mmCIF file of C-alpha atoms and ligand atoms in Angstrom:
data_model
loop_
_atom_site.group_PDB
_atom_site.id
_atom_site.type_symbol
_atom_site.label_atom_id
_atom_site.label_comp_id
_atom_site.label_asym_id
_atom_site.label_seq_id
_atom_site.Cartn_x
_atom_site.Cartn_y
_atom_site.Cartn_z
ATOM 1 C CA ALA A 1 -53.280 90.342 -52.631
ATOM 2 C CA THR A 2 -57.098 89.727 -52.631
ATOM 3 C CA THR A 3 -56.651 86.602 -50.448
ATOM 4 C CA GLU A 4 -54.658 88.763 -47.945
ATOM 5 C CA LEU A 5 -57.534 91.338 -47.878
ATOM 6 C CA GLN A 6 -60.093 88.718 -47.623
ATOM 7 C CA ARG A 7 -58.435 87.040 -44.636
ATOM 8 C CA HIS A 8 -58.207 90.571 -42.994
ATOM 9 C CA PHE A 9 -61.875 90.804 -43.592
ATOM 10 C CA GLU A 10 -62.648 87.424 -42.087
ATOM 11 C CA ARG A 11 -60.415 88.031 -39.224
ATOM 12 C CA THR A 12 -62.140 91.320 -38.500
ATOM 13 C CA ILE A 13 -65.539 89.565 -38.455
ATOM 14 C CA GLU A 14 -64.201 86.734 -36.401
ATOM 15 C CA HIS A 15 -62.762 89.050 -33.785
ATOM 16 C CA ASP A 16 -66.032 90.883 -33.423
ATOM 17 C CA GLN A 17 -64.349 94.128 -34.719
ATOM 18 C CA ARG A 18 -65.954 96.569 -37.176
ATOM 19 C CA ILE A 19 -65.721 96.870 -40.982
ATOM 20 C CA GLU A 20 -65.022 100.519 -41.734
ATOM 21 C CA PRO A 21 -65.759 102.349 -45.058
ATOM 22 C CA ARG A 22 -62.270 102.318 -46.542
ATOM 23 C CA ASP A 23 -61.621 98.552 -45.691
ATOM 24 C CA TRP A 24 -61.746 95.921 -48.438
ATOM 25 C CA MET A 25 -65.148 93.888 -48.384
ATOM 26 C CA PRO A 26 -66.606 91.458 -50.496
ATOM 27 C CA GLU A 27 -69.042 92.681 -53.115
ATOM 28 C CA GLY A 28 -71.672 90.713 -51.574
ATOM 29 C CA TYR A 29 -71.282 92.274 -48.086
ATOM 30 C CA ARG A 30 -71.272 95.847 -49.807
ATOM 31 C CA LYS A 31 -74.420 94.933 -51.456
ATOM 32 C CA THR A 32 -76.088 93.522 -48.380
ATOM 33 C CA MET A 33 -75.124 96.444 -46.356
ATOM 34 C CA ILE A 34 -76.465 98.942 -48.992
ATOM 35 C CA ARG A 35 -79.718 96.921 -49.209
ATOM 36 C CA GLN A 36 -80.504 96.573 -45.373
ATOM 37 C CA ILE A 37 -79.182 100.179 -44.635
ATOM 38 C CA SER A 38 -81.194 101.892 -47.416
ATOM 39 C CA GLN A 39 -84.332 99.800 -46.915
ATOM 40 C CA HIS A 40 -84.289 100.756 -43.117
ATOM 41 C CA ALA A 41 -83.825 104.632 -44.194
ATOM 42 C CA HIS A 42 -86.679 104.247 -46.508
ATOM 43 C CA SER A 43 -88.782 102.736 -43.599
ATOM 44 C CA GLU A 44 -87.855 105.725 -41.356
ATOM 45 C CA ILE A 45 -88.828 108.289 -44.033
ATOM 46 C CA ILE A 46 -92.031 106.442 -45.143
ATOM 47 C CA GLY A 47 -92.740 105.764 -41.550
ATOM 48 C CA MET A 48 -93.316 109.462 -40.894
ATOM 49 C CA GLN A 49 -96.499 109.426 -42.816
ATOM 50 C CA PRO A 50 -98.855 107.370 -40.694
ATOM 51 C CA GLU A 51 -98.416 109.307 -37.585
ATOM 52 C CA GLY A 52 -97.529 112.726 -39.404
ATOM 53 C CA HIS A 53 -101.235 112.970 -40.370
ATOM 54 C CA TRP A 54 -101.991 113.281 -36.886
ATOM 55 C CA ILE A 55 -99.848 116.365 -36.180
ATOM 56 C CA THR A 56 -102.641 118.848 -37.052
ATOM 57 C CA ARG A 57 -105.257 116.780 -35.289
ATOM 58 C CA ALA A 58 -103.584 116.195 -31.927
ATOM 59 C CA PRO A 59 -105.712 116.695 -29.078
ATOM 60 C CA SER A 60 -103.715 119.001 -26.980
ATOM 61 C CA LEU A 61 -100.591 121.135 -27.333
ATOM 62 C CA ARG A 62 -98.669 118.713 -25.251
ATOM 63 C CA ARG A 63 -99.571 115.709 -27.577
ATOM 64 C CA LYS A 64 -98.847 117.750 -30.603
ATOM 65 C CA ALA A 65 -95.323 118.812 -29.343
ATOM 66 C CA ILE A 66 -94.514 115.221 -28.520
ATOM 67 C CA LEU A 67 -95.741 113.945 -31.929
ATOM 68 C CA LEU A 68 -93.954 116.608 -33.609
ATOM 69 C CA ALA A 69 -90.646 115.655 -31.932
ATOM 70 C CA LYS A 70 -91.085 112.009 -32.625
ATOM 71 C CA VAL A 71 -91.885 112.543 -36.397
ATOM 72 C CA GLN A 72 -88.865 114.859 -36.772
ATOM 73 C CA ASP A 73 -86.682 112.147 -35.096
ATOM 74 C CA GLU A 74 -87.836 109.638 -37.752
ATOM 75 C CA ALA A 75 -86.717 112.138 -40.506
ATOM 76 C CA GLY A 76 -83.265 112.371 -38.631
ATOM 77 C CA HIS A 77 -82.884 108.684 -38.582
ATOM 78 C CA GLY A 78 -83.437 108.413 -42.332
ATOM 79 C CA LEU A 79 -80.965 111.069 -43.068
ATOM 80 C CA TYR A 80 -78.416 109.428 -40.751
ATOM 81 C CA LEU A 81 -78.988 106.070 -42.388
ATOM 82 C CA TYR A 82 -78.885 107.463 -45.905
ATOM 83 C CA SER A 83 -75.467 108.815 -44.902
ATOM 84 C CA ALA A 84 -74.379 105.524 -43.693
ATOM 85 C CA ALA A 85 -75.384 103.981 -47.106
ATOM 86 C CA GLU A 86 -73.243 106.642 -48.756
ATOM 87 C CA THR A 87 -70.118 105.547 -47.171
ATOM 88 C CA LEU A 88 -70.598 102.304 -49.083
ATOM 89 C CA GLY A 89 -70.664 104.263 -52.544
ATOM 90 C CA ALA A 90 -74.527 104.670 -52.776
ATOM 91 C CA GLU A 91 -76.082 107.753 -53.946
ATOM 92 C CA ARG A 92 -78.930 109.333 -51.992
ATOM 93 C CA THR A 93 -80.857 110.466 -54.998
ATOM 94 C CA ASP A 94 -80.650 107.019 -56.495
ATOM 95 C CA LEU A 95 -81.828 105.403 -53.484
ATOM 96 C CA THR A 96 -84.879 107.703 -53.475
ATOM 97 C CA ASP A 97 -85.578 106.878 -57.144
ATOM 98 C CA ARG A 98 -85.256 103.347 -56.373
ATOM 99 C CA LEU A 99 -87.711 103.526 -53.294
ATOM 100 C CA ILE A 100 -90.313 105.445 -55.660
ATOM 101 C CA SER A 101 -90.077 102.985 -58.567
ATOM 102 C CA GLY A 102 -90.538 99.990 -56.088
ATOM 103 C CA ALA A 103 -87.235 98.499 -56.823
ATOM 104 C CA GLN A 104 -86.383 98.676 -53.166
ATOM 105 C CA LYS A 105 -88.547 97.846 -50.202
ATOM 106 C CA TYR A 106 -89.467 99.522 -46.922
ATOM 107 C CA SER A 107 -91.023 98.115 -43.924
ATOM 108 C CA SER A 108 -94.457 96.424 -44.504
ATOM 109 C CA ILE A 109 -95.858 98.021 -41.476
ATOM 110 C CA PHE A 110 -96.156 101.424 -42.944
ATOM 111 C CA ASN A 111 -98.548 100.296 -45.354
ATOM 112 C CA TYR A 112 -101.295 100.279 -42.665
ATOM 113 C CA PRO A 113 -103.491 103.413 -41.968
ATOM 114 C CA ALA A 114 -103.507 105.152 -38.527
ATOM 115 C CA LEU A 115 -107.219 105.575 -38.247
ATOM 116 C CA THR A 116 -107.580 107.152 -34.736
ATOM 117 C CA PHE A 117 -105.589 108.974 -32.212
ATOM 118 C CA ALA A 118 -105.027 105.747 -30.301
ATOM 119 C CA ASP A 119 -103.197 104.452 -33.362
ATOM 120 C CA VAL A 120 -100.500 106.858 -32.538
ATOM 121 C CA GLY A 121 -100.110 105.371 -29.094
ATOM 122 C CA VAL A 122 -100.240 101.850 -30.401
ATOM 123 C CA ILE A 123 -97.575 102.727 -33.127
ATOM 124 C CA GLY A 124 -95.332 103.934 -30.427
ATOM 125 C CA TRP A 125 -96.002 100.926 -28.229
ATOM 126 C CA LEU A 126 -95.729 98.056 -30.610
ATOM 127 C CA VAL A 127 -94.177 99.480 -33.875
ATOM 128 C CA ASP A 128 -91.422 101.255 -32.011
ATOM 129 C CA GLY A 129 -91.183 98.410 -29.637
ATOM 130 C CA ALA A 130 -90.714 95.946 -32.387
ATOM 131 C CA ALA A 131 -88.170 98.280 -34.002
ATOM 132 C CA ILE A 132 -86.162 98.475 -30.825
ATOM 133 C CA CYS A 133 -86.189 94.627 -30.343
ATOM 134 C CA ASN A 134 -84.916 94.293 -33.853
ATOM 135 C CA GLN A 135 -82.479 97.269 -33.695
ATOM 136 C CA VAL A 136 -80.683 96.842 -30.460
ATOM 137 C CA PRO A 137 -78.767 93.899 -31.571
ATOM 138 C CA LEU A 138 -77.668 95.767 -34.628
ATOM 139 C CA CYS A 139 -75.786 98.039 -32.508
ATOM 140 C CA ARG A 140 -73.279 95.146 -32.635
ATOM 141 C CA SER A 141 -73.659 94.764 -36.390
ATOM 142 C CA SER A 142 -70.377 94.325 -38.205
ATOM 143 C CA TYR A 143 -70.350 97.509 -40.358
ATOM 144 C CA GLY A 144 -69.104 100.423 -38.171
ATOM 145 C CA PRO A 145 -71.252 103.271 -39.434
ATOM 146 C CA TYR A 146 -74.295 101.341 -39.338
ATOM 147 C CA ALA A 147 -73.630 100.006 -35.881
ATOM 148 C CA ARG A 148 -72.783 103.390 -34.386
ATOM 149 C CA ALA A 149 -76.000 104.875 -36.061
ATOM 150 C CA MET A 150 -77.930 102.396 -34.304
ATOM 151 C CA ILE A 151 -76.798 103.390 -31.009
ATOM 152 C CA ARG A 152 -78.383 106.857 -31.294
ATOM 153 C CA ILE A 153 -81.352 105.635 -33.051
ATOM 154 C CA CYS A 154 -82.226 103.037 -30.473
ATOM 155 C CA LYS A 155 -82.227 105.745 -27.667
ATOM 156 C CA GLU A 156 -84.538 107.801 -29.591
ATOM 157 C CA GLU A 157 -86.916 104.745 -30.523
ATOM 158 C CA SER A 158 -86.906 104.043 -26.734
ATOM 159 C CA PHE A 159 -88.390 107.396 -26.033
ATOM 160 C CA HIS A 160 -91.020 106.837 -28.679
ATOM 161 C CA GLN A 161 -91.964 103.466 -27.242
ATOM 162 C CA ARG A 162 -92.342 105.182 -23.770
ATOM 163 C CA GLN A 163 -94.434 108.185 -25.134
ATOM 164 C CA GLY A 164 -96.740 105.669 -27.028
ATOM 165 C CA PHE A 165 -97.174 103.582 -23.811
ATOM 166 C CA GLU A 166 -97.856 106.444 -21.721
ATOM 167 C CA LEU A 167 -100.495 107.881 -24.166
ATOM 168 C CA LEU A 168 -102.353 104.435 -24.062
ATOM 169 C CA LEU A 169 -102.147 104.478 -20.307
ATOM 170 C CA THR A 170 -103.667 107.958 -20.297
ATOM 171 C CA MET A 171 -106.515 106.662 -22.554
ATOM 172 C CA MET A 172 -107.026 103.441 -20.661
ATOM 173 C CA ARG A 173 -107.789 105.572 -17.489
ATOM 174 C CA GLY A 174 -110.256 107.642 -19.539
ATOM 175 C CA THR A 175 -113.651 106.736 -20.757
ATOM 176 C CA SER A 176 -114.978 103.391 -21.896
ATOM 177 C CA ALA A 177 -115.000 104.855 -25.505
ATOM 178 C CA GLN A 178 -111.331 105.638 -25.218
ATOM 179 C CA ARG A 179 -110.465 102.195 -23.959
ATOM 180 C CA ASP A 180 -112.502 100.708 -26.797
ATOM 181 C CA MET A 181 -110.380 102.818 -29.157
ATOM 182 C CA VAL A 182 -107.224 101.485 -27.612
ATOM 183 C CA GLN A 183 -108.307 97.961 -27.922
ATOM 184 C CA GLU A 184 -109.399 98.509 -31.553
ATOM 185 C CA ALA A 185 -106.068 99.795 -32.541
ATOM 186 C CA THR A 186 -104.253 97.080 -30.853
ATOM 187 C CA ASN A 187 -106.314 94.556 -32.683
ATOM 188 C CA ARG A 188 -105.347 96.085 -35.957
ATOM 189 C CA TRP A 189 -101.662 96.569 -35.269
ATOM 190 C CA TRP A 190 -100.659 93.429 -33.422
ATOM 191 C CA TRP A 191 -100.276 91.088 -36.298
ATOM 192 C CA PRO A 192 -98.642 93.616 -38.828
ATOM 193 C CA ALA A 193 -96.074 94.498 -35.882
ATOM 194 C CA LEU A 194 -95.236 90.688 -35.749
ATOM 195 C CA MET A 195 -94.630 90.869 -39.628
ATOM 196 C CA MET A 196 -91.973 93.532 -39.038
ATOM 197 C CA PHE A 197 -89.419 90.921 -38.132
ATOM 198 C CA GLY A 198 -89.506 89.278 -41.712
ATOM 199 C CA PRO A 199 -90.425 85.925 -43.102
ATOM 200 C CA PRO A 200 -90.119 82.762 -41.012
ATOM 201 C CA ASP A 201 -86.310 81.700 -40.839
ATOM 202 C CA ALA A 202 -87.149 78.867 -43.197
ATOM 203 C CA ASP A 203 -88.324 81.410 -45.911
ATOM 204 C CA SER A 204 -85.678 83.973 -45.218
ATOM 205 C CA PRO A 205 -83.132 83.900 -47.916
ATOM 206 C CA ASN A 206 -80.730 86.578 -46.371
ATOM 207 C CA THR A 207 -80.536 85.367 -42.915
ATOM 208 C CA ALA A 208 -77.763 82.591 -43.014
ATOM 209 C CA GLN A 209 -75.282 84.921 -44.873
ATOM 210 C CA SER A 210 -76.122 87.921 -42.826
ATOM 211 C CA MET A 211 -75.616 86.079 -39.616
ATOM 212 C CA ALA A 212 -72.232 84.658 -40.880
ATOM 213 C CA TRP A 213 -71.121 88.247 -41.592
ATOM 214 C CA LYS A 214 -72.480 89.402 -38.265
ATOM 215 C CA VAL A 215 -74.713 91.961 -39.971
ATOM 216 C CA LYS A 216 -77.637 90.163 -38.098
ATOM 217 C CA ARG A 217 -77.139 88.762 -34.780
ATOM 218 C CA HIS A 218 -80.315 86.942 -34.243
ATOM 219 C CA THR A 219 -82.876 85.306 -36.772
ATOM 220 C CA ASN A 220 -86.133 86.867 -37.742
ATOM 221 C CA ASP A 221 -88.036 84.072 -35.522
ATOM 222 C CA GLU A 222 -85.801 84.712 -32.420
ATOM 223 C CA LEU A 223 -86.573 88.325 -32.523
ATOM 224 C CA ARG A 224 -90.136 87.811 -33.043
ATOM 225 C CA GLN A 225 -90.332 85.567 -30.101
ATOM 226 C CA ARG A 226 -88.568 88.017 -28.018
ATOM 227 C CA PHE A 227 -91.027 90.687 -28.934
ATOM 228 C CA VAL A 228 -94.020 88.483 -28.036
ATOM 229 C CA ASP A 229 -92.480 87.614 -24.770
ATOM 230 C CA MET A 230 -91.955 91.203 -23.872
ATOM 231 C CA SER A 231 -95.402 92.425 -25.154
ATOM 232 C CA VAL A 232 -97.474 90.070 -23.073
ATOM 233 C CA PRO A 233 -96.753 91.735 -19.701
ATOM 234 C CA GLN A 234 -97.063 95.184 -21.147
ATOM 235 C CA ALA A 235 -100.489 94.403 -22.527
ATOM 236 C CA ASP A 236 -101.509 93.128 -19.042
ATOM 237 C CA ALA A 237 -100.270 96.295 -17.443
ATOM 238 C CA LEU A 238 -102.219 98.379 -19.822
ATOM 239 C CA GLY A 239 -105.443 96.184 -19.578
ATOM 240 C CA VAL A 240 -105.632 95.397 -23.274
ATOM 241 C CA THR A 241 -106.041 92.057 -25.014
ATOM 242 C CA LEU A 242 -103.679 90.860 -27.640
ATOM 243 C CA PRO A 243 -105.852 89.528 -30.462
ATOM 244 C CA ASP A 244 -104.542 85.913 -30.551
ATOM 245 C CA PRO A 245 -106.485 82.965 -29.132
ATOM 246 C CA TRP A 246 -103.498 80.870 -29.268
ATOM 247 C CA LEU A 247 -101.288 83.149 -26.986
ATOM 248 C CA ALA A 248 -100.271 81.074 -24.063
ATOM 249 C CA TRP A 249 -97.358 80.623 -21.651
ATOM 250 C CA ASN A 250 -95.302 77.444 -22.516
ATOM 251 C CA ALA A 251 -93.282 76.540 -19.305
ATOM 252 C CA GLU A 252 -91.386 73.901 -21.091
ATOM 253 C CA ARG A 253 -90.059 76.330 -23.751
ATOM 254 C CA GLY A 254 -89.903 79.292 -21.356
ATOM 255 C CA HIS A 255 -91.583 81.303 -23.972
ATOM 256 C CA TYR A 256 -95.152 82.292 -25.008
ATOM 257 C CA ASP A 257 -96.621 80.232 -27.887
ATOM 258 C CA PHE A 258 -98.565 82.305 -30.357
ATOM 259 C CA GLY A 259 -100.664 81.843 -33.534
ATOM 260 C CA GLU A 260 -99.555 81.436 -37.067
ATOM 261 C CA LEU A 261 -99.073 84.865 -39.041
ATOM 262 C CA ASP A 262 -100.989 85.438 -42.224
ATOM 263 C CA TRP A 263 -98.042 85.183 -44.505
ATOM 264 C CA ALA A 264 -100.434 85.554 -47.482
ATOM 265 C CA GLU A 265 -101.138 89.040 -46.513
ATOM 266 C CA PHE A 266 -97.492 89.849 -45.756
ATOM 267 C CA LYS A 267 -96.569 88.819 -49.431
ATOM 268 C CA GLN A 268 -99.357 91.003 -50.629
ATOM 269 C CA VAL A 269 -98.095 94.055 -48.715
ATOM 270 C CA LEU A 270 -94.601 93.300 -49.945
ATOM 271 C CA ALA A 271 -95.926 93.078 -53.632
ATOM 272 C CA GLY A 272 -97.464 96.561 -53.320
ATOM 273 C CA ASN A 273 -100.980 95.575 -52.446
ATOM 274 C CA GLY A 274 -101.441 96.542 -48.881
ATOM 275 C CA PRO A 275 -103.925 99.135 -47.880
ATOM 276 C CA CYS A 276 -101.722 102.143 -48.237
ATOM 277 C CA ASN A 277 -98.847 101.292 -50.474
ATOM 278 C CA ALA A 278 -99.960 103.369 -53.352
ATOM 279 C CA ASP A 279 -100.595 106.485 -51.163
ATOM 280 C CA ARG A 280 -97.368 106.198 -49.433
ATOM 281 C CA ILE A 281 -95.287 106.126 -52.606
ATOM 282 C CA ALA A 282 -97.564 108.917 -54.217
ATOM 283 C CA HIS A 283 -96.736 111.119 -51.209
ATOM 284 C CA ARG A 284 -93.084 110.486 -51.262
ATOM 285 C CA ARG A 285 -92.990 110.987 -55.078
ATOM 286 C CA ALA A 286 -94.696 114.345 -54.696
ATOM 287 C CA ALA A 287 -92.324 115.334 -52.019
ATOM 288 C CA ARG A 288 -89.453 114.542 -53.954
ATOM 289 C CA ASP A 289 -90.820 116.422 -57.214
ATOM 290 C CA ASN A 290 -91.999 119.544 -55.060
ATOM 291 C CA GLY A 291 -88.557 119.656 -53.584
ATOM 292 C CA ALA A 292 -86.553 119.456 -56.768
ATOM 293 C CA TRP A 293 -86.083 123.356 -57.202
ATOM 294 C CA VAL A 294 -84.635 123.431 -53.663
ATOM 295 C CA ARG A 295 -82.047 120.809 -54.616
ATOM 296 C CA GLU A 296 -81.289 122.774 -57.971
ATOM 297 C CA ALA A 297 -80.938 126.000 -56.233
ATOM 298 C CA ALA A 298 -78.570 124.690 -53.589
ATOM 299 C CA ALA A 299 -76.523 122.868 -56.159
ATOM 300 C CA ALA A 300 -76.306 126.084 -58.189
ATOM 301 C CA TYR A 301 -75.347 128.203 -55.247
ATOM 302 C CA ALA A 302 -72.681 125.600 -54.328
ATOM 303 C CA ALA A 303 -71.306 125.673 -57.894
ATOM 304 C CA LYS A 304 -71.203 129.471 -57.965
ATOM 305 C CA HIS A 305 -69.544 129.590 -54.437
ATOM 306 C CA ALA A 306 -66.866 127.094 -55.662
ATOM 307 C CA GLU A 307 -66.209 129.186 -58.663
ATOM 308 C CA GLY A 308 -65.745 132.289 -56.633
ATOM 309 C CA GLN A 309 -63.304 130.548 -54.203
ATOM 310 C CA GLY A 310 -61.339 129.394 -57.164
ATOM 311 C CA ARG A 311 -60.535 133.006 -58.334
HETATM 312 N N1 FAQ B 401 -91.291 94.593 -44.689
HETATM 313 O O1 FAQ B 401 -84.277 87.279 -45.984
HETATM 314 P P1 FAQ B 401 -85.045 88.210 -45.290
HETATM 315 C C1 FAQ B 401 -88.563 101.737 -38.254
HETATM 316 C C2 FAQ B 401 -87.858 91.597 -47.255
HETATM 317 S S1 FAQ B 401 -88.517 100.224 -37.977
HETATM 318 C C3 FAQ B 401 -90.714 94.631 -45.931
HETATM 319 O O2 FAQ B 401 -85.528 87.758 -43.906
HETATM 320 P P2 FAQ B 401 -83.288 90.349 -44.230
HETATM 321 C C4 FAQ B 401 -88.759 102.733 -36.984
HETATM 322 C C5 FAQ B 401 -86.315 91.681 -47.067
HETATM 323 O O3 FAQ B 401 -85.926 93.150 -47.319
HETATM 324 C C6 FAQ B 401 -88.742 99.282 -39.638
HETATM 325 N N2 FAQ B 401 -89.911 93.865 -46.525
HETATM 326 O O4 FAQ B 401 -84.342 89.653 -45.240
HETATM 327 C C7 FAQ B 401 -89.999 103.616 -37.011
HETATM 328 C C8 FAQ B 401 -85.977 90.714 -48.198
HETATM 329 O O5 FAQ B 401 -86.148 91.532 -49.423
HETATM 330 P P3 FAQ B 401 -84.995 91.955 -50.325
HETATM 331 C C9 FAQ B 401 -87.332 99.092 -40.417
HETATM 332 C C10 FAQ B 401 -89.413 92.893 -45.643
HETATM 333 O O6 FAQ B 401 -82.736 91.674 -44.727
HETATM 334 C C11 FAQ B 401 -90.893 103.231 -36.129
HETATM 335 C C12 FAQ B 401 -86.974 89.814 -48.104
HETATM 336 O O7 FAQ B 401 -88.152 90.372 -47.522
HETATM 337 N N3 FAQ B 401 -86.512 98.481 -39.763
HETATM 338 O O8 FAQ B 401 -88.588 102.170 -39.414
HETATM 339 C C13 FAQ B 401 -89.862 92.902 -44.303
HETATM 340 O O9 FAQ B 401 -82.331 89.276 -43.828
HETATM 341 C C14 FAQ B 401 -92.189 104.020 -36.106
HETATM 342 C C15 FAQ B 401 -86.557 88.401 -47.378
HETATM 343 O O10 FAQ B 401 -86.469 88.713 -45.969
HETATM 344 C C16 FAQ B 401 -85.368 97.818 -40.249
HETATM 345 O O11 FAQ B 401 -85.246 98.113 -41.502
HETATM 346 C C17 FAQ B 401 -90.830 93.635 -43.871
HETATM 347 N N4 FAQ B 401 -91.254 93.579 -42.792
HETATM 348 O O12 FAQ B 401 -84.377 90.476 -42.934
HETATM 349 C C18 FAQ B 401 -90.173 104.629 -37.952
HETATM 350 C C19 FAQ B 401 -84.327 97.118 -39.561
HETATM 351 N N5 FAQ B 401 -89.206 91.648 -43.770
HETATM 352 O O13 FAQ B 401 -84.210 92.958 -49.671
HETATM 353 C C20 FAQ B 401 -91.444 105.199 -37.915
HETATM 354 C C21 FAQ B 401 -83.126 96.524 -40.250
HETATM 355 C C22 FAQ B 401 -88.426 91.269 -44.809
HETATM 356 O O14 FAQ B 401 -84.025 90.601 -50.475
HETATM 357 C C23 FAQ B 401 -92.475 105.009 -36.874
HETATM 358 N N6 FAQ B 401 -83.499 95.555 -41.161
HETATM 359 N N7 FAQ B 401 -88.565 91.850 -46.009
HETATM 360 O O15 FAQ B 401 -85.435 92.403 -51.631
HETATM 361 C C24 FAQ B 401 -83.503 94.060 -40.743
HETATM 362 O O16 FAQ B 401 -83.070 93.938 -39.491
HETATM 363 C C25 FAQ B 401 -83.809 93.098 -41.709
HETATM 364 O O17 FAQ B 401 -83.399 93.800 -43.055
HETATM 365 C C26 FAQ B 401 -85.098 92.455 -41.725
HETATM 366 C C27 FAQ B 401 -85.357 91.508 -42.794
HETATM 367 C C28 FAQ B 401 -85.212 91.710 -40.350
HETATM 368 C C29 FAQ B 401 -86.281 93.546 -41.836
#
């Protein structure tokens, strides 16, 4: 019977159809999906922190309203993705515990600080830009609930990217001090944004299997290249310089060449030693602990309500 189910699974993948929660799937596929979806969810939730700190410091009511909406969207994406992980049998409280204990990862990018208001713009432009580049192909990922979640998430990320670019465009039309702020923030975020795509293909243990299962549609290096190619004209339009002396158009390849990433830094950030890792986790731990009474009260209320209905 297993072989029949296995054949059905393989045919579904082969024909570009979706695997759904009740379908049989290999344990490795389930594990991979839980790993990727939950780490993605953690990234959305931890990703609220760098920009969240600027909500009370936004320079105008308009900027504050935009930033509030954006950060709330990230919370929505996180909850949406935890729900997708739950369709695979994962438990949300367990996933949160695994994030806090360091057993599960979240994107390296959120371990860098947002030091000025220009960072809010650069995060929208580059971090959301990289997220879209990585996530649009995931709308065709083989696991149904994940692929469908990505459609809505990508629409919202596109708005986030545009708000960041528009903020930077406004600052670039301002004073020279504002232009310097944008350039300085770009210098700090460019390389970490390129690291969001993951290790080079040769050092990416999960890519081959994830591509075979059509969980991933492109390799890490392919998407990183795509992001560099789309960012160069955007930097030109803004009037900022990307901090890479090796960046040059290669007519033969039809792509931009770019410099080597600092993979030692990437490894350090993944190992928990980035500039903000400890802060991010401490903040998340406090939120979990401070919210415990709300979850307990909700569970007690639900139990009482169920009891009442039983009579
Ligand atoms: N940071 O074998 P691979 C956002 C890990 S966007 C930390 O290549 P894979 C929106 C990887 O998990 C950010 N860890 O792995 C937003 C694996 O470790 P494991 C979230 C990384 O899965 C914007 C190991 O290294 N987006 O949140 C990173 O095939 C603004 C080996 O790597 C997603 O999660 C990294 N950068 O490819 C929110 C997208 N890169 O699990 C707020 C979905 C790799 O074996 C504000 N995920 N690792 O212990 C993916 O597309 C893939 O999982 C990759 C990694 C491409 C990230």
